[in-house]
mmCIF file of C-alpha atoms in Angstrom:
data_model
loop_
_atom_site.group_PDB
_atom_site.id
_atom_site.type_symbol
_atom_site.label_atom_id
_atom_site.label_comp_id
_atom_site.label_asym_id
_atom_site.label_seq_id
_atom_site.Cartn_x
_atom_site.Cartn_y
_atom_site.Cartn_z
ATOM 1 C CA MET A 877 132.095 -53.573 182.544
ATOM 2 C CA ALA A 878 134.761 -55.099 184.813
ATOM 3 C CA SER A 879 133.516 -57.114 187.750
ATOM 4 C CA GLU A 880 134.502 -55.947 191.212
ATOM 5 C CA GLU A 881 136.790 -58.048 193.382
ATOM 6 C CA TYR A 882 134.572 -60.142 195.697
ATOM 7 C CA THR A 883 135.889 -60.355 199.257
ATOM 8 C CA GLY A 884 134.431 -61.983 202.318
ATOM 9 C CA LYS A 885 132.192 -64.971 202.863
ATOM 10 C CA PRO A 886 128.404 -65.131 203.111
ATOM 11 C CA TYR A 887 126.859 -65.954 206.484
ATOM 12 C CA LYS A 888 123.331 -66.177 207.798
ATOM 13 C CA ILE A 889 122.536 -64.452 211.091
ATOM 14 C CA ILE A 890 119.629 -65.322 213.346
ATOM 15 C CA ASP A 891 118.445 -63.735 216.598
ATOM 16 C CA SER A 892 118.159 -65.686 219.863
ATOM 17 C CA LYS A 893 114.406 -66.245 219.481
ATOM 18 C CA ARG A 894 114.919 -67.468 215.896
ATOM 19 C CA GLU A 895 112.408 -64.932 214.616
ATOM 20 C CA HIS A 896 114.625 -62.890 212.262
ATOM 21 C CA LYS A 897 117.195 -64.240 209.832
ATOM 22 C CA ILE A 898 119.336 -62.181 207.457
ATOM 23 C CA GLY A 899 122.350 -62.762 205.250
ATOM 24 C CA ILE A 900 125.558 -60.767 205.218
ATOM 25 C CA VAL A 901 129.045 -60.978 203.774
ATOM 26 C CA ALA A 902 131.906 -60.498 206.222
ATOM 27 C CA THR A 903 135.676 -60.535 205.897
ATOM 28 C CA SER A 904 136.477 -61.241 209.563
ATOM 29 C CA LEU A 905 134.880 -62.006 212.913
ATOM 30 C CA SER A 906 134.991 -58.355 213.974
ATOM 31 C CA ASP A 907 133.485 -57.307 210.619
ATOM 32 C CA PHE A 908 130.759 -59.921 211.137
ATOM 33 C CA MET A 909 130.010 -58.671 214.660
ATOM 34 C CA THR A 910 129.869 -55.043 213.556
ATOM 35 C CA LYS A 911 127.496 -55.824 210.682
ATOM 36 C CA ALA A 912 125.330 -58.055 212.879
ATOM 37 C CA GLN A 913 124.997 -55.299 215.484
ATOM 38 C CA GLN A 914 124.025 -52.823 212.763
ATOM 39 C CA LYS A 915 121.501 -55.143 211.086
ATOM 40 C CA PHE A 916 119.793 -56.022 214.372
ATOM 41 C CA ASN A 917 120.168 -52.516 215.809
ATOM 42 C CA ILE A 918 122.134 -53.682 218.863
ATOM 43 C CA SER A 919 124.414 -51.178 220.590
ATOM 44 C CA GLU A 920 125.708 -53.475 223.336
ATOM 45 C CA PRO A 921 128.389 -56.149 222.867
ATOM 46 C CA ILE A 922 127.216 -59.424 221.353
ATOM 47 C CA LYS A 923 128.262 -63.048 221.625
ATOM 48 C CA VAL A 924 128.424 -65.113 218.436
ATOM 49 C CA VAL A 925 127.513 -68.836 218.493
ATOM 50 C CA LEU A 926 126.670 -71.572 216.022
ATOM 51 C CA GLU A 927 122.890 -71.824 215.806
ATOM 52 C CA SER A 928 123.036 -75.605 215.558
ATOM 53 C CA ASP A 929 124.746 -76.380 218.876
ATOM 54 C CA GLY A 930 125.637 -73.132 220.660
ATOM 55 C CA THR A 931 129.398 -73.373 220.115
ATOM 56 C CA GLU A 932 130.820 -69.924 220.863
ATOM 57 C CA ILE A 933 132.821 -68.332 218.085
ATOM 58 C CA ASP A 934 135.389 -66.051 219.685
ATOM 59 C CA GLU A 935 138.535 -66.661 217.625
ATOM 60 C CA GLU A 936 139.301 -65.448 214.141
ATOM 61 C CA ASP A 937 140.962 -68.759 213.223
ATOM 62 C CA TYR A 938 137.807 -70.719 214.018
ATOM 63 C CA PHE A 939 135.604 -68.151 212.272
ATOM 64 C CA ASP A 940 137.712 -68.590 209.119
ATOM 65 C CA THR A 941 136.934 -72.330 209.046
ATOM 66 C CA LEU A 942 133.164 -71.829 208.815
ATOM 67 C CA GLU A 943 131.445 -72.848 205.586
ATOM 68 C CA ASN A 944 129.655 -70.358 203.348
ATOM 69 C CA ASN A 945 126.132 -69.579 204.592
ATOM 70 C CA THR A 946 126.750 -70.984 208.081
ATOM 71 C CA LEU A 947 123.827 -70.073 210.336
ATOM 72 C CA ILE A 948 125.183 -68.025 213.248
ATOM 73 C CA MET A 949 123.185 -66.826 216.243
ATOM 74 C CA ILE A 950 123.891 -63.521 217.905
ATOM 75 C CA LEU A 951 123.242 -63.120 221.606
ATOM 76 C CA LYS A 952 123.065 -60.051 223.804
ATOM 77 C CA PRO A 953 124.924 -60.288 227.149
ATOM 78 C CA ASP A 954 121.781 -61.399 229.024
ATOM 79 C CA GLN A 955 120.815 -64.079 226.486
ATOM 80 C CA LYS A 956 121.836 -67.732 226.214
ATOM 81 C CA TRP A 957 121.700 -70.230 223.404
ATOM 82 C CA CYS A 958 119.146 -73.026 223.674
ATOM 83 C CA LEU A 959 117.795 -75.755 221.434
ATOM 84 C CA TYR A 960 115.103 -74.703 219.002
ATOM 85 C CA SER A 961 112.654 -77.162 220.586
ATOM 86 C CA ASP A 962 113.174 -75.480 223.973
ATOM 87 C CA ILE A 963 111.976 -72.092 222.734
ATOM 88 C CA SER A 964 109.068 -73.353 220.674
ATOM 89 C CA ILE A 965 106.919 -73.610 223.814
ATOM 90 C CA LYS A 966 104.887 -70.406 224.077
ATOM 91 C CA LEU A 967 105.253 -68.496 227.324
ATOM 92 C CA THR A 968 102.213 -67.430 229.296
ATOM 93 C CA ASP A 969 101.715 -63.806 230.301
ATOM 94 C CA ASP A 970 103.407 -64.305 233.683
ATOM 95 C CA GLN A 971 106.492 -65.878 232.106
ATOM 96 C CA VAL A 972 108.333 -62.956 230.583
ATOM 97 C CA ASP A 973 112.085 -62.539 230.140
ATOM 98 C CA GLY A 974 114.116 -61.690 233.201
ATOM 99 C CA PRO A 975 113.634 -62.248 236.923
ATOM 100 C CA HIS A 976 109.857 -62.644 236.607
ATOM 101 C CA SER A 977 110.363 -65.725 234.444
ATOM 102 C CA LEU A 978 112.749 -67.235 236.971
ATOM 103 C CA SER A 979 110.382 -66.396 239.811
ATOM 104 C CA SER A 980 107.357 -67.973 238.100
ATOM 105 C CA LEU A 981 109.432 -71.039 237.210
ATOM 106 C CA ILE A 982 110.474 -71.481 240.857
ATOM 107 C CA GLN A 983 106.866 -71.000 241.993
ATOM 108 C CA ARG A 984 105.742 -73.763 239.617
ATOM 109 C CA LEU A 985 108.457 -76.042 241.009
ATOM 110 C CA GLN A 986 107.349 -75.307 244.575
ATOM 111 C CA ASN A 987 103.929 -76.681 243.633
ATOM 112 C CA ASP A 988 105.409 -79.800 241.961
ATOM 113 C CA ILE A 989 109.187 -80.299 242.186
ATOM 114 C CA GLY A 990 108.910 -83.334 239.896
ATOM 115 C CA GLN A 991 108.310 -80.964 236.962
ATOM 116 C CA ILE A 992 112.036 -80.182 236.944
ATOM 117 C CA ALA A 993 112.617 -83.449 235.066
ATOM 118 C CA PHE A 994 110.458 -82.204 232.172
ATOM 119 C CA LEU A 995 111.984 -78.736 231.790
ATOM 120 C CA GLY A 996 113.744 -77.758 228.578
ATOM 121 C CA GLY A 997 117.388 -76.792 228.313
ATOM 122 C CA CYS A 998 116.736 -73.035 228.528
ATOM 123 C CA ASP A 999 114.778 -73.326 231.773
ATOM 124 C CA LEU A 1000 117.332 -75.713 233.277
ATOM 125 C CA GLU A 1001 120.153 -73.356 232.323
ATOM 126 C CA LEU A 1002 118.264 -70.415 233.821
ATOM 127 C CA LEU A 1003 117.824 -72.332 237.085
ATOM 128 C CA SER A 1004 121.383 -73.669 237.229
ATOM 129 C CA ASP A 1005 122.797 -70.160 236.630
ATOM 130 C CA MET A 1006 120.553 -68.407 239.167
ATOM 131 C CA ASP A 1007 121.947 -66.613 242.188
ATOM 132 C CA PRO A 1008 119.947 -67.933 245.180
ATOM 133 C CA ASP A 1009 120.940 -64.892 247.264
ATOM 134 C CA SER A 1010 119.136 -62.565 244.869
ATOM 135 C CA LEU A 1011 115.896 -64.578 245.167
ATOM 136 C CA VAL A 1012 115.718 -65.070 248.933
ATOM 137 C CA ASP A 1013 114.027 -61.644 249.155
ATOM 138 C CA MET A 1014 111.154 -63.033 247.038
ATOM 139 C CA ALA A 1015 110.036 -65.319 249.896
ATOM 140 C CA PHE A 1016 111.812 -68.415 248.586
ATOM 141 C CA ASP A 1017 113.560 -70.709 251.052
ATOM 142 C CA ARG A 1018 117.339 -70.609 250.535
ATOM 143 C CA SER A 1019 117.831 -74.376 250.898
ATOM 144 C CA PHE A 1020 115.037 -75.015 248.354
ATOM 145 C CA LEU A 1021 116.754 -72.643 245.909
ATOM 146 C CA ASP A 1022 120.098 -74.393 246.429
ATOM 147 C CA GLN A 1023 118.472 -77.774 245.792
ATOM 148 C CA ILE A 1024 116.797 -76.516 242.611
ATOM 149 C CA LYS A 1025 120.078 -75.029 241.401
ATOM 150 C CA GLU A 1026 121.953 -78.296 241.986
ATOM 151 C CA ALA A 1027 119.225 -80.520 240.509
ATOM 152 C CA SER A 1028 118.775 -78.363 237.414
ATOM 153 C CA GLY A 1029 122.528 -78.419 236.796
ATOM 154 C CA ARG A 1030 122.489 -82.214 237.033
ATOM 155 C CA PHE A 1031 119.492 -82.555 234.658
ATOM 156 C CA LEU A 1032 121.073 -80.100 232.216
ATOM 157 C CA TYR A 1033 124.301 -82.107 232.205
ATOM 158 C CA GLU A 1034 122.395 -85.346 231.630
ATOM 159 C CA LYS A 1035 120.352 -83.768 228.845
ATOM 160 C CA ARG A 1036 123.521 -82.595 227.086
ATOM 161 C CA GLU A 1037 125.119 -86.026 227.501
ATOM 162 C CA ALA A 1038 122.045 -87.645 225.948
ATOM 163 C CA GLN A 1039 122.105 -85.180 223.055
ATOM 164 C CA ASP A 1040 125.799 -85.910 222.462
ATOM 165 C CA ALA A 1041 125.050 -89.654 222.411
ATOM 166 C CA ILE A 1042 122.235 -89.109 219.908
ATOM 167 C CA ASN A 1043 124.532 -87.030 217.696
ATOM 168 C CA LEU A 1044 127.164 -89.796 217.768
ATOM 169 C CA LEU A 1045 124.536 -92.364 216.817
ATOM 170 C CA LYS A 1046 123.439 -90.171 213.907
ATOM 171 C CA LEU A 1047 127.038 -89.901 212.694
ATOM 172 C CA TYR A 1048 127.518 -93.644 213.014
ATOM 173 C CA HIS A 1049 124.277 -94.310 211.166
ATOM 174 C CA ALA A 1050 125.201 -91.868 208.386
ATOM 175 C CA SER A 1051 128.648 -93.456 207.968
ATOM 176 C CA THR A 1052 127.138 -96.968 207.936
ATOM 177 C CA ILE A 1053 124.686 -95.959 205.219
ATOM 178 C CA GLY A 1054 127.548 -94.382 203.255
ATOM 179 C CA GLN A 1055 129.624 -97.555 203.529
ATOM 180 C CA ASN A 1056 126.705 -99.764 202.493
ATOM 181 C CA SER A 1057 125.865 -97.632 199.469
ATOM 182 C CA SER A 1058 129.519 -97.601 198.323
ATOM 183 C CA LYS A 1059 129.657 -101.428 198.645
ATOM 184 C CA LYS A 1060 126.483 -101.758 196.550
ATOM 185 C CA SER A 1061 127.862 -99.458 193.856
ATOM 186 C CA LYS A 1062 130.994 -101.618 193.575
ATOM 187 C CA VAL A 1063 128.951 -104.772 192.994
#
């Protein structure tokens, strides 16, 4: 029996909550997106990002550079990428997806604004992307909403800067270990 010509590369797809992971073979970014939508039964457009850091994949050239079995997250239009540690915190019943989550988050901050410093990346992104005009009707003070939006954007930026610094330190440490082990093998 003759073997069939193998085309495409294998990829792993994961949903935004990191609950479902499947593998597919795709020949292009559009092929990947079509198969991902079918596998996860999504009819709306999706965004494709690297699971590891949220880098958006929107060009065929970049998609072609990905390694076999790269873990790729698919996001619906209303979803955003966040660190795995940020979603591991279980939500209470009053913290569901959508405006209710934002509303309960703002209510918690009204009780103790200092809690903003301890929020995860997903919550900070939700706050920094909010539209204060749409929440004024919920009995929130407009200036308070503006302050939360600005502060959450600042904390999110600082959190990302810290994560970038940690990643650089990890790379430096890995390269130092590699150099040391190659020196020892030469001796």
